Amino acid sequence: MKRLVVGLLAHVDSGKTTLAEGLLYRAGVLRKLGRVDHRDAFLDTDSQERARGITIFAKQAVLTLPAADGAEETELTLLDTPGHVDFSAEAERALQVLDYAVLVVSGTDGVQAHTETLWKLLTRYRVPTFVFVNKMDLPGADAAVRLRELRGRFGDGCVDFSAAPDPEALALCSEPLMNEVLENGAASTETVITAIARRQVFPVFFGAALRLDGLDGLLHGLQTLTRMPPQWPEFGARVFKIGEDAGTRLTWLKVTGSVLHVKDVLPGGEKADALRLYNGGKFRLLGEALPGQVVAAAGPVNTRPGQGLGAESDADTPLLEPVLNYRVDCDADPHTVLKALQTLEDEDPQLHVMWRDDLGEVHVRLMGEVQLEILQTILRERFGLDVTFGEGGILYKETLTTAVEGIGHYEPLRHYAEVHLLLEPAARGSGVQLAADCPPDTLAENWQRLILTHLAERTHPGVLIGAPLTDVKITLAAGRAHQKHTEGGTSAKPPTARCGRACGWPPPRAACSCWNRGTILRWNCPPTRWAVPWPMCSGCAAALMRPKRCRNLKIPCG
């Protein structure tokens, strides 16, 4: 049996959940069609989804297509993902486990802004994609116009498969297809399947999900124009979602190699106490999960979205990030609120729950007002907390314009560490890159690994507005350690100087010339007797902090 995980993605109100309902009905899974506007859709299992008429959480349904027309029996696991932009992070997490995707486009509205965002995500994760143009029964829907728009936006690989595909259109998609069309006048099915898997061809189907038009053709295409991806010989799995059901923490994962049995110990030492195969809001227990199946494992408590198990590597850093920052206000104890939000952050890491020591406040990051309202409802229903949110602020990021060097020296009683970091501008969108270019005879490799680990764990604030740094490369250039007084936590302290290069003396209480030249980071005073003016580069600060100089300037301890 061929097992595939197929995701449904769309801009909100394109009819994606209705399409899922129709596919399940045509496959014989449902006896009665539900509707989103009637609040009885099979995959709208959450009360908030039924009330709002939108998908908030990724849902799973399983259907089986019998062998026919030379195609083997196929089991499709449908993942219905959110279409609203506020929950696009949930959709991106589901992309990590997809074998194929169906991108739903409205026949009247065409390609919209979020449709292009989804297309970029599909390109990034290399997911072979089918396109279903929905709502073709409505006035103004024109198949020729929509196909022309798809080819203009997404390339010549978009080919109409609602009937026999045009050989000339296929010939433009890849060289093997062109050779076959020129030699035989048509392309073989196997070559088309390969081109689809390589994202060279994107089959386009037209129909109306509410009227069940065009769904049989789409199901036939998903059965005959697809193939199972390669499997690992040893156990492998990818975690894409953390959920909760009646107080039980669930780890949603796709098995990509070997077999996962109940009570098996997962890599990391945790045991899968139960394996649940969900179909809408219901589930059945499995004794084992085979490659290509998506199951929810009860038992593990330290898993996280994007984590690779066994032979599977961890997923890439998500592309979509929240754009707004909110302060959380609640009459309850802040620690209680923080614990509840951290539980939700475990399920949705993009919340970025943060406790601000300087303000004594809890902050979260969200995508928009709809997500804020959903979060309020979840906190009230699951944790009994009535919270409000302060006015949202836009999240900014800072970067470097020129390379700078930071020197951190930490030497209180019985401790010693010194670290030299080179910060350089990096390509846009590259994030924070870490590297080491320090000879082992200068600083042992175990200390180098420890420093890089702590650099990766931290968010590095800039000095302009305190926003996180991005698009920078941080290189460990040099360092010093003491055989007796250097310990694991010593190099993990915040660097005493985070940027700048040596320069001339500034007047007391004034910024040094390095700062005026546009250095990005700030000086953090080490735990010594004397403090220094801020901002100041490492060279000025190191000289200024000499005891004689500090006493002459009479700078009070910070």
Short mmCIF file of C-alpha atoms in Angstrom, two decimals, residues 112-436:
data_model
loop_
_atom_site.label_atom_id
_atom_site.label_comp_id
_atom_site.label_asym_id
_atom_site.label_seq_id
_atom_site.Cartn_x
_atom_site.Cartn_y
_atom_site.Cartn_z
CA GLN A 112 -4.06 36.44 -3.22
CA ALA A 113 -1.32 37.77 -0.97
CA HIS A 114 -1.29 34.83 1.43
CA THR A 115 -1.43 32.42 -1.52
CA GLU A 116 1.95 33.73 -2.64
CA THR A 117 3.30 33.36 0.89
CA LEU A 118 2.20 29.73 0.94
CA TRP A 119 3.81 29.18 -2.45
CA LYS A 120 7.12 30.52 -1.12
CA LEU A 121 6.86 28.15 1.83
CA LEU A 122 6.15 25.21 -0.46
CA THR A 123 9.19 26.18 -2.51
CA ARG A 124 11.36 26.43 0.58
CA TYR A 125 10.33 23.01 1.88
CA ARG A 126 10.43 21.45 -1.60
CA VAL A 127 6.90 20.04 -1.39
CA PRO A 128 5.45 18.74 -4.70
CA THR A 129 2.23 20.65 -5.26
CA PHE A 130 -1.14 20.14 -6.90
CA VAL A 131 -3.35 23.19 -7.48
CA PHE A 132 -7.13 23.05 -7.13
CA VAL A 133 -9.03 26.09 -8.40
CA ASN A 134 -12.23 26.10 -6.36
CA LYS A 135 -15.59 27.89 -6.66
CA MET A 136 -15.72 27.57 -10.44
CA ASP A 137 -19.52 27.50 -10.21
CA LEU A 138 -19.69 31.16 -9.15
CA PRO A 139 -20.17 34.07 -11.58
CA GLY A 140 -16.90 35.56 -12.73
CA ALA A 141 -14.88 32.35 -12.45
CA ASP A 142 -12.99 31.74 -15.68
CA ALA A 143 -10.67 28.71 -16.00
CA ALA A 144 -8.59 30.23 -18.79
CA VAL A 145 -8.03 33.45 -16.82
CA ARG A 146 -7.08 31.56 -13.67
CA LEU A 147 -4.67 29.25 -15.52
CA ARG A 148 -3.03 32.22 -17.19
CA GLU A 149 -2.68 33.91 -13.79
CA LEU A 150 -1.16 30.80 -12.23
CA ARG A 151 1.39 30.47 -15.00
CA GLY A 152 2.25 34.15 -14.69
CA ARG A 153 2.69 34.02 -10.91
CA PHE A 154 4.09 30.51 -10.39
CA GLY A 155 5.69 29.62 -13.72
CA ASP A 156 5.04 27.49 -16.79
CA GLY A 157 4.98 24.36 -14.65
CA CYS A 158 1.28 24.95 -13.92
CA VAL A 159 -0.44 22.64 -16.40
CA ASP A 160 -4.16 21.92 -16.71
CA PHE A 161 -4.79 18.28 -15.73
CA SER A 162 -8.58 18.49 -15.50
CA ALA A 163 -8.52 16.76 -18.90
CA ALA A 164 -5.62 15.13 -20.73
CA PRO A 165 -2.64 17.51 -20.27
CA ASP A 166 -1.38 19.40 -23.30
CA PRO A 167 1.90 17.74 -24.46
CA GLU A 168 3.28 21.10 -25.57
CA ALA A 169 2.68 22.57 -22.12
CA LEU A 170 4.41 19.58 -20.50
CA ALA A 171 7.36 19.86 -22.89
CA LEU A 172 8.17 23.31 -21.48
CA CYS A 173 8.53 21.98 -17.93
CA SER A 174 11.66 19.82 -18.15
CA GLU A 175 14.15 18.43 -20.62
CA PRO A 176 13.12 14.75 -20.19
CA LEU A 177 9.51 15.72 -20.88
CA MET A 178 10.54 17.69 -23.95
CA ASN A 179 12.56 14.75 -25.32
CA GLU A 180 9.66 12.33 -24.85
CA VAL A 181 7.15 14.70 -26.44
CA LEU A 182 9.42 15.30 -29.44
CA GLU A 183 10.10 11.58 -29.89
CA ASN A 184 6.70 10.06 -29.07
CA GLY A 185 4.26 12.94 -29.21
CA ALA A 186 3.33 12.43 -25.55
CA ALA A 187 5.00 12.06 -22.16
CA SER A 188 4.94 8.82 -20.20
CA THR A 189 3.20 8.69 -16.83
CA GLU A 190 6.40 7.79 -15.02
CA THR A 191 8.22 10.82 -16.42
CA VAL A 192 5.33 13.07 -15.40
CA ILE A 193 5.35 11.59 -11.88
CA THR A 194 9.08 12.30 -11.62
CA ALA A 195 8.61 15.88 -12.86
CA ILE A 196 5.87 16.46 -10.28
CA ALA A 197 8.04 15.07 -7.48
CA ARG A 198 10.86 17.40 -8.57
CA ARG A 199 8.50 20.41 -8.57
CA GLN A 200 8.85 20.88 -12.33
CA VAL A 201 5.17 20.24 -13.04
CA PHE A 202 2.24 21.47 -10.92
CA PRO A 203 -1.01 19.77 -12.00
CA VAL A 204 -3.97 22.15 -11.97
CA PHE A 205 -7.54 20.93 -11.44
CA PHE A 206 -10.75 22.97 -11.62
CA GLY A 207 -14.00 22.39 -9.75
CA ALA A 208 -16.43 23.39 -7.04
CA ALA A 209 -15.93 21.60 -3.72
CA LEU A 210 -19.38 22.49 -2.39
CA ARG A 211 -21.03 20.79 -5.37
CA LEU A 212 -18.44 17.95 -5.47
CA ASP A 213 -17.40 19.00 -8.96
CA GLY A 214 -13.87 18.04 -9.98
CA LEU A 215 -13.09 16.12 -6.77
CA ASP A 216 -12.94 12.70 -8.40
CA GLY A 217 -10.35 13.99 -10.85
CA LEU A 218 -8.26 15.40 -8.01
CA LEU A 219 -8.43 12.13 -6.06
CA HIS A 220 -7.47 10.20 -9.19
CA GLY A 221 -4.51 12.53 -9.73
CA LEU A 222 -3.34 12.11 -6.12
CA GLN A 223 -3.46 8.35 -6.59
CA THR A 224 -1.91 7.97 -10.05
CA LEU A 225 0.52 10.92 -10.25
CA THR A 226 2.29 10.42 -6.93
CA ARG A 227 4.84 8.09 -5.41
CA MET A 228 6.07 7.36 -1.91
CA PRO A 229 9.23 9.20 -0.87
CA PRO A 230 12.36 7.23 0.10
CA GLN A 231 12.33 5.70 3.58
CA TRP A 232 15.11 5.41 6.13
CA PRO A 233 16.31 1.83 6.72
CA GLU A 234 16.45 2.56 10.45
CA PHE A 235 13.88 4.32 12.61
CA GLY A 236 13.18 7.92 11.75
CA ALA A 237 10.38 10.35 12.58
CA ARG A 238 9.69 14.08 12.43
CA VAL A 239 7.74 15.92 15.13
CA PHE A 240 5.61 18.72 13.69
CA LYS A 241 3.07 19.51 16.38
CA ILE A 242 2.57 19.39 20.14
CA GLY A 243 -1.03 19.22 21.31
CA GLU A 244 -3.22 18.47 24.29
CA ASP A 245 -6.31 16.31 24.55
CA ALA A 246 -8.17 15.96 27.85
CA GLY A 247 -5.02 16.80 29.81
CA THR A 248 -2.77 14.40 27.86
CA ARG A 249 0.25 15.87 26.11
CA LEU A 250 0.44 14.58 22.55
CA THR A 251 3.42 14.56 20.22
CA TRP A 252 2.29 14.55 16.61
CA LEU A 253 4.87 12.93 14.37
CA LYS A 254 5.29 11.31 10.98
CA VAL A 255 7.20 8.04 10.81
CA THR A 256 9.77 8.20 8.01
CA GLY A 257 11.65 4.95 8.58
CA SER A 258 11.23 1.47 10.12
CA VAL A 259 8.29 0.95 12.51
CA LEU A 260 7.32 2.65 15.78
CA HIS A 261 5.72 0.27 18.28
CA VAL A 262 3.82 1.12 21.43
CA LYS A 263 6.16 1.26 24.45
CA ASP A 264 9.17 1.78 22.21
CA VAL A 265 11.80 4.07 23.69
CA LEU A 266 12.30 7.06 21.43
CA PRO A 267 15.73 8.59 20.81
CA GLY A 268 16.23 10.73 23.87
CA GLY A 269 15.05 8.12 26.35
CA GLU A 270 11.30 8.83 26.41
CA LYS A 271 8.72 6.11 25.86
CA ALA A 272 5.74 6.15 23.52
CA ASP A 273 3.06 4.94 25.93
CA ALA A 274 0.26 5.10 23.33
CA LEU A 275 -0.08 5.75 19.60
CA ARG A 276 -3.24 7.49 18.44
CA LEU A 277 -4.40 7.64 14.83
CA TYR A 278 -6.75 10.62 14.61
CA ASN A 279 -9.51 10.99 12.10
CA GLY A 280 -11.20 14.32 12.73
CA GLY A 281 -12.06 14.62 16.41
CA LYS A 282 -11.88 10.87 17.09
CA PHE A 283 -8.97 8.49 17.30
CA ARG A 284 -8.17 4.81 17.52
CA LEU A 285 -5.20 3.23 19.24
CA LEU A 286 -2.52 1.56 17.17
CA GLY A 287 -0.06 -1.13 18.13
CA GLU A 288 2.49 0.17 15.64
CA ALA A 289 2.96 3.07 13.23
CA LEU A 290 4.27 2.35 9.75
CA PRO A 291 6.33 4.63 7.49
CA GLY A 292 4.17 7.34 6.00
CA GLN A 293 1.67 7.40 8.87
CA VAL A 294 1.01 10.40 11.08
CA VAL A 295 0.25 9.51 14.70
CA ALA A 296 -0.03 11.29 18.03
CA ALA A 297 2.23 9.72 20.65
CA ALA A 298 1.29 10.02 24.33
CA GLY A 299 4.11 9.84 26.83
CA PRO A 300 7.00 12.06 25.66
CA VAL A 301 7.23 15.39 27.51
CA ASN A 302 10.41 16.92 26.10
CA THR A 303 9.65 16.80 22.38
CA ARG A 304 9.25 19.96 20.33
CA PRO A 305 7.92 20.92 16.89
CA GLY A 306 10.48 20.45 14.16
CA GLN A 307 12.48 17.88 16.11
CA GLY A 308 13.94 14.95 14.21
CA LEU A 309 13.98 11.54 15.86
CA GLY A 310 16.38 8.78 14.95
CA ALA A 311 17.67 9.08 11.41
CA GLU A 312 15.58 12.20 10.75
CA SER A 313 17.33 15.55 11.17
CA ASP A 314 15.79 18.61 12.77
CA ALA A 315 13.76 20.91 10.57
CA ASP A 316 15.02 24.28 9.41
CA THR A 317 14.24 27.40 11.40
CA PRO A 318 10.69 28.57 10.55
CA LEU A 319 10.50 31.30 7.95
CA LEU A 320 7.39 33.03 9.29
CA GLU A 321 7.73 34.95 12.53
CA PRO A 322 5.32 37.05 14.63
CA VAL A 323 5.28 40.75 13.90
CA LEU A 324 3.63 42.17 17.04
CA ASN A 325 4.64 42.23 20.70
CA TYR A 326 2.02 42.40 23.47
CA ARG A 327 2.15 42.88 27.23
CA VAL A 328 0.02 40.38 29.16
CA ASP A 329 -2.08 41.83 32.00
CA CYS A 330 -3.80 39.60 34.54
CA ASP A 331 -4.94 39.88 38.16
CA ALA A 332 -3.51 36.43 38.90
CA ASP A 333 0.03 35.81 40.11
CA PRO A 334 2.51 36.56 37.30
CA HIS A 335 4.22 33.20 37.84
CA THR A 336 0.90 31.41 37.26
CA VAL A 337 0.33 33.35 34.04
CA LEU A 338 3.90 32.73 32.94
CA LYS A 339 3.60 28.99 33.54
CA ALA A 340 0.35 28.79 31.55
CA LEU A 341 1.85 30.74 28.65
CA GLN A 342 4.96 28.58 28.67
CA THR A 343 2.73 25.53 28.36
CA LEU A 344 1.17 27.10 25.25
CA GLU A 345 4.61 28.10 24.00
CA ASP A 346 5.53 24.42 24.15
CA GLU A 347 2.75 23.84 21.62
CA ASP A 348 3.41 26.99 19.58
CA PRO A 349 7.07 28.07 19.89
CA GLN A 350 6.37 31.22 17.89
CA LEU A 351 4.64 32.77 20.93
CA HIS A 352 8.09 33.63 22.31
CA VAL A 353 6.86 34.07 25.88
CA MET A 354 9.27 36.33 27.74
CA TRP A 355 9.50 37.66 31.29
CA ARG A 356 10.89 41.21 31.35
CA ASP A 357 12.87 41.59 34.57
CA ASP A 358 13.37 45.29 33.97
CA LEU A 359 9.61 45.90 33.69
CA GLY A 360 8.21 43.05 35.77
CA GLU A 361 5.94 42.09 32.86
CA VAL A 362 5.12 39.08 30.72
CA HIS A 363 5.31 39.63 26.96
CA VAL A 364 4.24 37.44 24.03
CA ARG A 365 4.61 37.72 20.28
CA LEU A 366 1.61 37.28 18.02
CA MET A 367 0.66 37.61 14.37
CA GLY A 368 -2.50 39.67 14.81
CA GLU A 369 -5.73 40.46 16.59
CA VAL A 370 -7.49 37.20 15.74
CA GLN A 371 -4.71 35.14 17.29
CA LEU A 372 -4.85 37.42 20.34
CA GLU A 373 -8.55 36.72 20.82
CA ILE A 374 -8.02 32.98 20.41
CA LEU A 375 -5.21 33.06 22.97
CA GLN A 376 -7.46 34.87 25.45
CA THR A 377 -10.13 32.20 25.04
CA ILE A 378 -7.64 29.34 25.46
CA LEU A 379 -6.21 30.85 28.65
CA ARG A 380 -9.72 31.24 30.07
CA GLU A 381 -11.00 27.78 29.12
CA ARG A 382 -7.89 25.69 29.81
CA PHE A 383 -6.27 27.57 32.68
CA GLY A 384 -9.07 29.68 34.17
CA LEU A 385 -7.16 32.92 33.58
CA ASP A 386 -8.83 36.13 32.43
CA VAL A 387 -6.12 38.11 30.72
CA THR A 388 -5.98 41.30 28.72
CA PHE A 389 -3.28 42.56 26.44
CA GLY A 390 -1.63 45.92 26.20
CA GLU A 391 -1.36 47.81 22.96
CA GLY A 392 0.63 45.82 20.44
CA GLY A 393 3.99 47.06 19.30
CA ILE A 394 5.73 46.21 16.05
CA LEU A 395 8.71 43.89 16.39
CA TYR A 396 11.86 45.34 14.88
CA LYS A 397 15.28 43.82 14.31
CA GLU A 398 18.69 45.39 14.13
CA THR A 399 21.74 44.49 12.13
CA LEU A 400 25.31 45.60 11.50
CA THR A 401 26.60 47.80 8.72
CA THR A 402 30.31 47.16 9.29
CA ALA A 403 32.37 44.51 11.04
CA VAL A 404 33.15 45.08 14.72
CA GLU A 405 35.04 43.17 17.36
CA GLY A 406 33.79 42.46 20.86
CA ILE A 407 35.98 41.54 23.79
CA GLY A 408 34.55 40.07 26.96
CA HIS A 409 36.73 39.80 30.03
CA TYR A 410 35.33 38.24 33.20
CA GLU A 411 37.59 38.12 36.26
CA PRO A 412 35.89 38.27 39.64
CA LEU A 413 37.34 36.33 42.56
CA ARG A 414 38.28 32.75 41.54
CA HIS A 415 36.82 33.07 38.06
CA TYR A 416 38.50 33.84 34.77
CA ALA A 417 37.41 33.97 31.14
CA GLU A 418 38.09 36.11 28.10
CA VAL A 419 36.34 35.90 24.75
CA HIS A 420 36.95 37.79 21.50
CA LEU A 421 34.05 37.83 19.04
CA LEU A 422 34.06 39.18 15.50
CA LEU A 423 30.65 40.42 14.35
CA GLU A 424 30.18 40.87 10.61
CA PRO A 425 27.20 41.77 8.41
CA ALA A 426 25.64 38.77 6.69
CA ALA A 427 23.25 38.28 3.79
CA ARG A 428 19.70 39.45 4.30
CA GLY A 429 17.48 36.72 5.66
CA SER A 430 20.39 34.61 6.91
CA GLY A 431 19.67 35.25 10.59
CA VAL A 432 22.42 34.79 13.17
CA GLN A 433 25.27 32.57 12.00
CA LEU A 434 27.88 31.19 14.39
CA ALA A 435 31.41 30.10 13.56
CA ALA A 436 34.76 29.53 15.25
#
